[in-house]
XYZ file of C-alpha atoms in Angstrom:
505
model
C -9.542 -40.283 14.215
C -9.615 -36.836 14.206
C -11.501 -34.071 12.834
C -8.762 -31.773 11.658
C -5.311 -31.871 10.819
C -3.369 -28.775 11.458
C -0.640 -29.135 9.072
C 2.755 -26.658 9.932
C 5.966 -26.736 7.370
C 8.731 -25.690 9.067
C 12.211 -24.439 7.424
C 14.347 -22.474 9.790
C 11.734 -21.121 11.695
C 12.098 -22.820 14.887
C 12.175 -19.649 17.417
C 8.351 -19.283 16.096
C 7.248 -22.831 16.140
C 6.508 -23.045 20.075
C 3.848 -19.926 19.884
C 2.435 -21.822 16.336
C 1.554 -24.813 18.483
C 0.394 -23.259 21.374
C -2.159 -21.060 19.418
C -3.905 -24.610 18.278
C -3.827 -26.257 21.483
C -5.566 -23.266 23.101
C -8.572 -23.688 20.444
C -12.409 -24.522 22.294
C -12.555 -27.541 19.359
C -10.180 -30.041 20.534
C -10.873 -32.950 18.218
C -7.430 -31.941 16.358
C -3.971 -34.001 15.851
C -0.749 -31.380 14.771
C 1.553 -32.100 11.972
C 4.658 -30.554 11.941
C 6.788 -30.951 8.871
C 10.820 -30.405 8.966
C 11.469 -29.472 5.574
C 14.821 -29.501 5.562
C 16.021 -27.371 8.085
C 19.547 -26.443 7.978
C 19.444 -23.773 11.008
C 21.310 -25.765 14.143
C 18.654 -24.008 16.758
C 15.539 -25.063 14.412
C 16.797 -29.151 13.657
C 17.691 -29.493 17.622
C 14.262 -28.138 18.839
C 12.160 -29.861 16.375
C 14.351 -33.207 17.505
C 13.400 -32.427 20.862
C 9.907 -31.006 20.406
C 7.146 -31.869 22.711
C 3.535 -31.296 23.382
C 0.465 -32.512 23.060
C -1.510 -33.883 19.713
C 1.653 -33.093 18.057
C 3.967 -35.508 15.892
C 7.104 -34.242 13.579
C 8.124 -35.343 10.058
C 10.897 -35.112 8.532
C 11.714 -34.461 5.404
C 14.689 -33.316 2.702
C 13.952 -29.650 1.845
C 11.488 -30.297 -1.022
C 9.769 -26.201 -0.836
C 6.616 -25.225 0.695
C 4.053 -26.951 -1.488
C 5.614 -30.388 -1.533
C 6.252 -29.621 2.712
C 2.189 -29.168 2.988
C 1.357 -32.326 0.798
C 3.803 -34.573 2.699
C 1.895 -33.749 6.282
C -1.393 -34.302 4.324
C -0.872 -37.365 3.427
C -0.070 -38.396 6.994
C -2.840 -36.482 8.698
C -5.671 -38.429 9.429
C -8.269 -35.924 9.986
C -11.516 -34.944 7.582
C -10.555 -31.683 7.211
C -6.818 -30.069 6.833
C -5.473 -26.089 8.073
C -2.312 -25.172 6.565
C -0.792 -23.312 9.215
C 3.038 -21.385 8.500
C 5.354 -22.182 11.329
C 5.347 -18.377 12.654
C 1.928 -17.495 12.359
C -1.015 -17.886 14.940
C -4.912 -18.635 15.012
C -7.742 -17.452 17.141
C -9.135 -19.770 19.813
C -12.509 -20.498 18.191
C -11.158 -20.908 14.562
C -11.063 -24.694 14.519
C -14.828 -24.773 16.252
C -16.562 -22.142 13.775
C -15.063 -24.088 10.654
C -15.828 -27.443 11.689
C -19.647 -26.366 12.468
C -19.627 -24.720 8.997
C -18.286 -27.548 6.600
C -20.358 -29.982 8.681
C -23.558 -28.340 8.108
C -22.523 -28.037 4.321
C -21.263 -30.456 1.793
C -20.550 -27.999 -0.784
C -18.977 -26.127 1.074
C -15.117 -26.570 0.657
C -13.274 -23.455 1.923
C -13.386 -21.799 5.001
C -11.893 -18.581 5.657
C -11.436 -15.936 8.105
C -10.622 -12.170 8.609
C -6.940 -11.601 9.626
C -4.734 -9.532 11.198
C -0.808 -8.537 11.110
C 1.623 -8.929 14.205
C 5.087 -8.334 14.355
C 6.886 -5.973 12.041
C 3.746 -4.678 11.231
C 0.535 -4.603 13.020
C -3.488 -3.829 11.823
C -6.070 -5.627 9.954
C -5.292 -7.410 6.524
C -7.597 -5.160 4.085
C -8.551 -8.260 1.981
C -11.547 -8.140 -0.168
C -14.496 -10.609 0.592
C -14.644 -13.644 -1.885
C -16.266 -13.086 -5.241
C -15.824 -15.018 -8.183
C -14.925 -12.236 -10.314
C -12.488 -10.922 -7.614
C -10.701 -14.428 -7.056
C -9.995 -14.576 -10.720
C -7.877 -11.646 -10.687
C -6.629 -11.857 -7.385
C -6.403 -14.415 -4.508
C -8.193 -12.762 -1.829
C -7.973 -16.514 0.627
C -4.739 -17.116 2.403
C -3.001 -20.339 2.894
C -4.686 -20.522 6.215
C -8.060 -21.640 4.954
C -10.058 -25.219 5.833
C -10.436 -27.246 3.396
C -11.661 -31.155 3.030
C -9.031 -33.882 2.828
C -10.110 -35.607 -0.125
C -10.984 -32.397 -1.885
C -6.727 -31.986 -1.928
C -6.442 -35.765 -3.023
C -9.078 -35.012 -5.949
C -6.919 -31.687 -6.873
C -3.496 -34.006 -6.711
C -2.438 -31.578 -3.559
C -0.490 -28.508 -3.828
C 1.825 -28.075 -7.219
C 5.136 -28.111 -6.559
C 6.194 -26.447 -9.735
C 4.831 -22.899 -8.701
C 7.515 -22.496 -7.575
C 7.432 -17.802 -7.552
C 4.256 -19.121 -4.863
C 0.998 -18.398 -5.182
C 0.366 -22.350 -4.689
C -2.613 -21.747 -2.350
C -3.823 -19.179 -5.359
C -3.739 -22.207 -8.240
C -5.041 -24.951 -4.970
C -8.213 -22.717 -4.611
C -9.014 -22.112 -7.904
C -8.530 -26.129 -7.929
C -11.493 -26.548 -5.633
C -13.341 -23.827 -6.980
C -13.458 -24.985 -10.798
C -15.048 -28.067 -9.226
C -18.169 -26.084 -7.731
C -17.018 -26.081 -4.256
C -18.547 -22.967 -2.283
C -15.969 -21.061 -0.110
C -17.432 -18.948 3.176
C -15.732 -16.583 5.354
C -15.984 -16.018 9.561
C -16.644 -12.270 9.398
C -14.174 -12.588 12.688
C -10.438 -11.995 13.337
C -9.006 -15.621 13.739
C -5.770 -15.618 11.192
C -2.551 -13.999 12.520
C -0.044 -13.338 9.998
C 3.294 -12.329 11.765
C 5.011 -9.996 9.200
C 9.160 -9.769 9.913
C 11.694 -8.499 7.699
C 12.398 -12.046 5.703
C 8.522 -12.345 5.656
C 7.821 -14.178 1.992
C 4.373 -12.014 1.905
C 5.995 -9.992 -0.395
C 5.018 -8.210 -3.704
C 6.408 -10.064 -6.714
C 8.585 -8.963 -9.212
C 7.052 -8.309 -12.414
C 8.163 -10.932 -14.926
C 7.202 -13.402 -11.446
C 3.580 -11.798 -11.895
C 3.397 -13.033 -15.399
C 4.974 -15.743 -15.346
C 2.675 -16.985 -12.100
C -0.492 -15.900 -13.677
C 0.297 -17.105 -16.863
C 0.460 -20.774 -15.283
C -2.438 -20.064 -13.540
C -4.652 -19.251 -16.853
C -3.485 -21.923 -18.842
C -4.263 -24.522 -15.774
C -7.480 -22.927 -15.336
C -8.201 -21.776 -18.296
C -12.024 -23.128 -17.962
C -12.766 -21.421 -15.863
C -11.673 -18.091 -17.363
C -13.414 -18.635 -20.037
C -16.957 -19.653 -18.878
C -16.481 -16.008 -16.082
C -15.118 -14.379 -18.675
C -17.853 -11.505 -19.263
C -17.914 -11.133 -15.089
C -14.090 -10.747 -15.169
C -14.259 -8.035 -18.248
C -16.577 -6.076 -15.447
C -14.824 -6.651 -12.753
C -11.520 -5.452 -14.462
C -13.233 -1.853 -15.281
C -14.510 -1.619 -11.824
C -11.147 -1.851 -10.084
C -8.932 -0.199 -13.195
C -6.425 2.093 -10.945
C -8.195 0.666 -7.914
C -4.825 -0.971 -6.155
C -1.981 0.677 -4.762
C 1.425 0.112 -5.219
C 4.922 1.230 -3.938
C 8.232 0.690 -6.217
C 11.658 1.077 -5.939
C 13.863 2.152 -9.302
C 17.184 2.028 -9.616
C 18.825 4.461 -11.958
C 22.296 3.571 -13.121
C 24.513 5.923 -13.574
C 25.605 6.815 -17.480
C 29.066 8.182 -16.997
C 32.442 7.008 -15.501
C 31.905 10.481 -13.223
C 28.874 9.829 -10.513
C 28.933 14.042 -10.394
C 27.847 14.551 -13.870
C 23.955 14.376 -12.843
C 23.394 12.084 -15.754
C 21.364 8.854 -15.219
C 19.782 5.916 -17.897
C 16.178 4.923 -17.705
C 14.863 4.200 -14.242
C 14.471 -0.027 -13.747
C 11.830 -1.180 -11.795
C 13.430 -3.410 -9.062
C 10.276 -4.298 -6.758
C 6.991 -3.803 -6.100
C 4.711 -3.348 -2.570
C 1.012 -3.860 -2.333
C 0.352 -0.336 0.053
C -2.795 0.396 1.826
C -3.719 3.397 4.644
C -2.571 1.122 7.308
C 0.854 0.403 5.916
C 3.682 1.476 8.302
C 6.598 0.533 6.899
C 8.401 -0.183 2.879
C 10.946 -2.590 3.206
C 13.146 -3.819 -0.027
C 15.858 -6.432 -0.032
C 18.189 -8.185 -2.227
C 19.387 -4.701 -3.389
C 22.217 -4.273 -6.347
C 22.952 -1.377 -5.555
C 26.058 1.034 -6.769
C 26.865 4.232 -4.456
C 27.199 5.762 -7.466
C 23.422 4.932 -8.887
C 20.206 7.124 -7.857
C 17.300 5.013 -6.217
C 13.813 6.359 -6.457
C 11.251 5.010 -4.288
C 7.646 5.630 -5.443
C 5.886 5.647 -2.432
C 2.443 5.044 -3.886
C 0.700 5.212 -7.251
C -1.149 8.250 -5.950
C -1.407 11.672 -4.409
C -0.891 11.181 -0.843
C -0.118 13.213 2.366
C 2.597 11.158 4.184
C 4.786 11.654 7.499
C 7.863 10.241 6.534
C 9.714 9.443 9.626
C 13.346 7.742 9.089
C 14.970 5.815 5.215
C 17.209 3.515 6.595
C 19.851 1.050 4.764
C 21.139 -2.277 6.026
C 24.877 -1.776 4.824
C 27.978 -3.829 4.816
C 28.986 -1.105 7.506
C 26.033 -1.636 9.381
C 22.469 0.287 9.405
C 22.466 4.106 8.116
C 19.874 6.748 8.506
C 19.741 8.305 4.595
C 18.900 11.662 3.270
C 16.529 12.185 0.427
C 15.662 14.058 -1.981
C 11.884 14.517 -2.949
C 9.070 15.383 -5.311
C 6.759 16.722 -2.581
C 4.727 19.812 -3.365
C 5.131 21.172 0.071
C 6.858 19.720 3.590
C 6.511 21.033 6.734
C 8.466 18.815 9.434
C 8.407 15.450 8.358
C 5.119 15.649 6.755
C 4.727 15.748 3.252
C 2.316 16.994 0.657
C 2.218 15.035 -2.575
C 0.144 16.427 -5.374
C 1.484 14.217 -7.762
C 0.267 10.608 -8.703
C 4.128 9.566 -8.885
C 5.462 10.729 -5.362
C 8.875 10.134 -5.217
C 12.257 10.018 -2.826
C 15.402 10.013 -4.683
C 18.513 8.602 -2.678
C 22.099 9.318 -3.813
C 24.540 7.177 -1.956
C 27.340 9.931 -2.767
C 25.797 12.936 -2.198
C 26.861 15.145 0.520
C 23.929 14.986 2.461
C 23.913 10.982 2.481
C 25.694 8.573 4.318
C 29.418 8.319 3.340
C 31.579 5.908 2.618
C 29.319 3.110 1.944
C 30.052 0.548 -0.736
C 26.887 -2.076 -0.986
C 23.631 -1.889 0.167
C 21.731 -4.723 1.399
C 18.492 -3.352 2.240
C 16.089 -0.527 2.631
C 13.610 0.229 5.147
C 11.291 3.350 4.886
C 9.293 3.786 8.220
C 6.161 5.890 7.301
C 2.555 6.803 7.916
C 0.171 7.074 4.781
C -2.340 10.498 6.238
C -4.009 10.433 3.236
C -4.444 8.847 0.046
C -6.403 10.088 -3.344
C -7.888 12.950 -4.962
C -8.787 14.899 -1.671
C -4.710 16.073 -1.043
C -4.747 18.854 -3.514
C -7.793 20.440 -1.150
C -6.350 19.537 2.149
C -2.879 21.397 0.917
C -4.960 24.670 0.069
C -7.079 24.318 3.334
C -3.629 23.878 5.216
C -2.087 27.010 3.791
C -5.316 29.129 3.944
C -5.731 28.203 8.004
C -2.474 29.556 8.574
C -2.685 33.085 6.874
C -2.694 34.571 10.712
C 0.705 32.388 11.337
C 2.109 32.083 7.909
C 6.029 33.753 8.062
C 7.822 30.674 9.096
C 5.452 28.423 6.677
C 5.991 31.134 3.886
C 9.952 30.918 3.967
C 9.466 27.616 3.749
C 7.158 27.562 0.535
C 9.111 29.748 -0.971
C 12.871 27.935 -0.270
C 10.682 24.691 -1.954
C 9.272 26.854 -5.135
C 13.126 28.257 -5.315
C 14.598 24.702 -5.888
C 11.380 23.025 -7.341
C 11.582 25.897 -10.541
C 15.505 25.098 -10.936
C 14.819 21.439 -11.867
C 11.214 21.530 -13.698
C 7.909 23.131 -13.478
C 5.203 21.277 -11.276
C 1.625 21.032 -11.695
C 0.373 23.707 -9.325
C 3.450 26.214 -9.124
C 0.976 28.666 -10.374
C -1.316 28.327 -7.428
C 1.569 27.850 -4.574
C 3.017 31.279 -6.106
C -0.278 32.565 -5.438
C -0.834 31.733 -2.054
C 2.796 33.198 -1.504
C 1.217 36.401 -2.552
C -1.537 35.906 -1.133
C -0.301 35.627 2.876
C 1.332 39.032 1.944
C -2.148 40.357 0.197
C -4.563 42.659 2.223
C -7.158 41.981 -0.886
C -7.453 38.599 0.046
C -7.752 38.449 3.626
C -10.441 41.202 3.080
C -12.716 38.598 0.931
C -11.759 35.650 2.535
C -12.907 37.362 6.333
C -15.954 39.026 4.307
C -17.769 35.801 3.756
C -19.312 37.139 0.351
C -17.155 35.167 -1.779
C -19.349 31.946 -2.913
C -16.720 28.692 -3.891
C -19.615 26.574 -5.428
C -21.345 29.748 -7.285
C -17.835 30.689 -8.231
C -17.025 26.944 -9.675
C -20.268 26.408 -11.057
C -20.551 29.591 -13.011
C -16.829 29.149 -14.111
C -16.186 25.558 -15.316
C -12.674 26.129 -16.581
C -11.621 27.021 -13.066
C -12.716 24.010 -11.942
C -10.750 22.285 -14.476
C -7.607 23.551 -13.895
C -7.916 22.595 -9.522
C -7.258 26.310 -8.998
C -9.133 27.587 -5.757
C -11.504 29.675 -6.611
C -10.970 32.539 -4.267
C -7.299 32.644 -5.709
C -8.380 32.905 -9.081
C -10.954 35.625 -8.316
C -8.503 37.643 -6.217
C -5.719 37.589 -9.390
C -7.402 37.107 -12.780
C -11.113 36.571 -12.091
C -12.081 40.125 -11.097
C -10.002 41.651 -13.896
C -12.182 39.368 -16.200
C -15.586 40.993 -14.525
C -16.347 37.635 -13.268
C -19.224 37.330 -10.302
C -18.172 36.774 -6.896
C -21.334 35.761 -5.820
C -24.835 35.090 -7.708
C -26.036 38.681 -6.447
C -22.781 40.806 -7.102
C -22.801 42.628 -10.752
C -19.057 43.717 -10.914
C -19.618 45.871 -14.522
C -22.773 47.433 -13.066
C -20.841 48.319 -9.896
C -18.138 49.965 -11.991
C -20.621 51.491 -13.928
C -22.495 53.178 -10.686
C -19.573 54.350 -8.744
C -16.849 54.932 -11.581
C -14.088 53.126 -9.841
C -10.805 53.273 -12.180
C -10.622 49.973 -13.889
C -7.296 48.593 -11.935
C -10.094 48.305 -9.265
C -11.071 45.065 -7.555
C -14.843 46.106 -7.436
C -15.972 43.790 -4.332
C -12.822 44.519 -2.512
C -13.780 48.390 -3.082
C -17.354 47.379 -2.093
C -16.176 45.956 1.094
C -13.857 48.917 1.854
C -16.113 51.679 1.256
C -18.368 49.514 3.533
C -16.008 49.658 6.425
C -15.808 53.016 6.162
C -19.324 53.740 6.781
């Protein structure tokens, strides 16, 4: 008999199958037999080759389309082997995986899930930024994919995978299974899981009544074990508060027979991405979508710098490049500079500067590069600007075309300080302090709080309010005494006249 059963459903996915298999049969552990369950398959390509499939260790069931869960518990019950890997038709493993498992659950009873580090392929490629296994963290959020060892008659204890989650998240509600039961779960601190990400991928974000409804089911079947963690999951959930970040697309339907009124209802959320630093690409399908209704695609629940590099629709016409509107504090090229914790495209179907004549859209596909991500962009912008004093005309029409339209639809958080800097590539005052080196930032924010507050940078402030308000440049610099000795008139910036009468000498 053998030691593991490699267990593959397979619905319409029979162009993938081939690399699957081959991924097991190349692993160093060869005490393996392959399961391949048909689940149904209606795609002509995918029934013929699974018919006709061949290779080694390898046998084929088939089945009526029953849905993923019921697909995985109909090859366990034929496999024969100790230990079981679920394994989706398209994905791959590393050649070792089989052979570090094994050696772990043998030298462990208790042990009863195996995992590994993973990767995306495909669509998509880098490093799946899971968290390592906690308790606390599993409750909240499954952190093990479906590609995970496990122990055969662990899953018949368990009663298998439940068919009636049927928004997913089975292997969420099968783990939590094995973990209410004291089973310990390990990970290979190695990359041996590849997940192939493709358009149709079902790694997808779920919709928000799916979210409840999923882990409302999983509460009430675990409930247990909420309760006896539920002190560590009250900790955990202040830790991570804000911690995750998301992308959404809104749909804004349209209020009046006229799509050139401007007027729109309350945006509707429509879907949801999980987003990381690595991300390279939104995609959102099974779109409702009106040419005469506004889309707005939060690109993450955060201030971000991000090179946005084509919006694309599948159409019934065929694919279209879209233009967009935006919410960015300041783009140069296709790089954008979002200050706000809601950055936002907004696509009109209709509007001049979109595609015409297009009726339905099927799907949307934002290619993209995340720069940056958090708290730091606000700086980065200022540093940007302030690098490029020397080089600053075609950068300054710019800023100034975006302040233009930004103050005809609404004020923005820091309109204040991009005016500024307008004046200030234009000011001899503040390229005289700034190329002085006197002017102390961490004196300046220490000693002055509010301006710290507000996110203003502190040479700005100086150099328009703060020396009118006799506040110190620098710990050693008296301004009022300085006034006082040389009787400059009181329109005076006293360290600028400091520094000029210091030049001339």
């Amino acid at each position: 008999m053998p030691c593991v059963s490699v267990v593959i459903p397979c619905y319409n996915q029979g162009a993938f199958i081939d690399e699957t298999i081959n991924s097991v049969l190349a692993q160093t552990c060869q005490d393996f037999e392959i399961i391949v369950v048909n689940d149904g398959s209606t795609d002509p390509f995918t029934v013929n080759h699974l018919q006709q499939l061949n290779f080694p260790k390898t046998r084929v069931l088939h089945t009526e389309n029953q849905g993923l869960s019921s697909a995985r518990n109909n090859g366990i019950r034929e496999a024969q082997g100790e230990y079981i890997l679920p394994l989706d038709a398209d994905d791959r493993i590393g050649p070792t995986y089989l052979e570090q498992a094994v050696q772990l659950l043998d030298a462990d009873p208790e042990l009863g899930i195996v995992y590994c580090k993973a990767r995306f392929f495909g669509d998509r490629n880098g490093e799946w930024q899971l968290p390592e296994y906690s308790l606390e963290e599993m409750l909240l959020n499954n952190v093990i994919f479906c590609t995970s060892f496990f122990r055969r008659a662990d899953w018949e204890e368990v009663g298998g995978f439940d068919p009636a989650m049927i928004y997913g998240w089975e292997d969420y509600d099968f783990w939590l299974s094995l973990i209410e039961r004291g089973r310990q779960v390990q990970r290979i601190p190695e990359i041996l899981f590849y997940y192939r990400i493709r358009s149709d991928s079902m790694l997808r974000s779920k919709e928000k009544k799916q979210k409840v409804a999923i882990l409302t089911k999983i509460f009430h079947k675990h409930e247990a074990l909420y309760k006896k963690h539920i002190d560590a999951l009250f900790d955990r959930l202040v830790d991570i508060k804000g911690a995750y970040l998301e992308a959404a697309l809104y749909r804004r339907e349209h209020a009046t027979e006229q799509a050139t009124t401007g007027q729109y209802k309350q945006r509707e959320l429509l879907s949801t991405r999980r987003v990381d630093i690595e991300t390279k690409a939104l995609f959102f399908d099974q779109l409702h979508w009106e040419a005469k209704d506004l889309l707005e695609v939060q690109l993450v629940n955060e201030q971000a710098i991000i090179n946005i590099k084509t919006v694309k629709a599948e159409t019934e016409q065929g694919r279209k490049n879209l233009s967009f509107e935006n919410n960015a504090t300041f783009v140069e090229d296709s790089l954008y500079f979002f200050t706000s914790k809601d950055p936002r495209l907004m696509i009109r179907l209709e509007a001049p500067t979109c595609v015409d004549k297009v009726n339905k859209v099927i799907s949307l596909t934002i290619e993209l590069d995340y720069l940056i991500i958090g708290d730091t962009v606000p700086e980065h912008l200022v540093s940007k600007l302030n690098e490029e004093l020397t080089t600053t005309r075609p950068t300054l029409a710019a800023l100034e075309e975006y302040i233009e339209r930004r103050e005809r639809t609404r004020s923005f958080s820091i309109k204040n300080i991009m005016k500024k800097l307008l004046l200030f590539y234009t000011s001899r005052s503040y390229r005289v302090v700034l190329r002085s080196g006197l002017f102390d930032r961490k004196f300046y924010l220490r000693e002055y709080p509010d301006v710290f507050f507000q996110e203003i940078d502190p040479l700005i402030h100086y150099c328009t309010v703060g020396w009118k308000e006799n506040r110190k440049p620098y710990a050693s610099f008296d301004p009022e005494q300085y006034k006082e000795i040389y009787g400059i008139p009181p329109d005076t910036n006293p360290l600028l006249h400091f520094l000029e009468s210091r030049q001339r000498l």
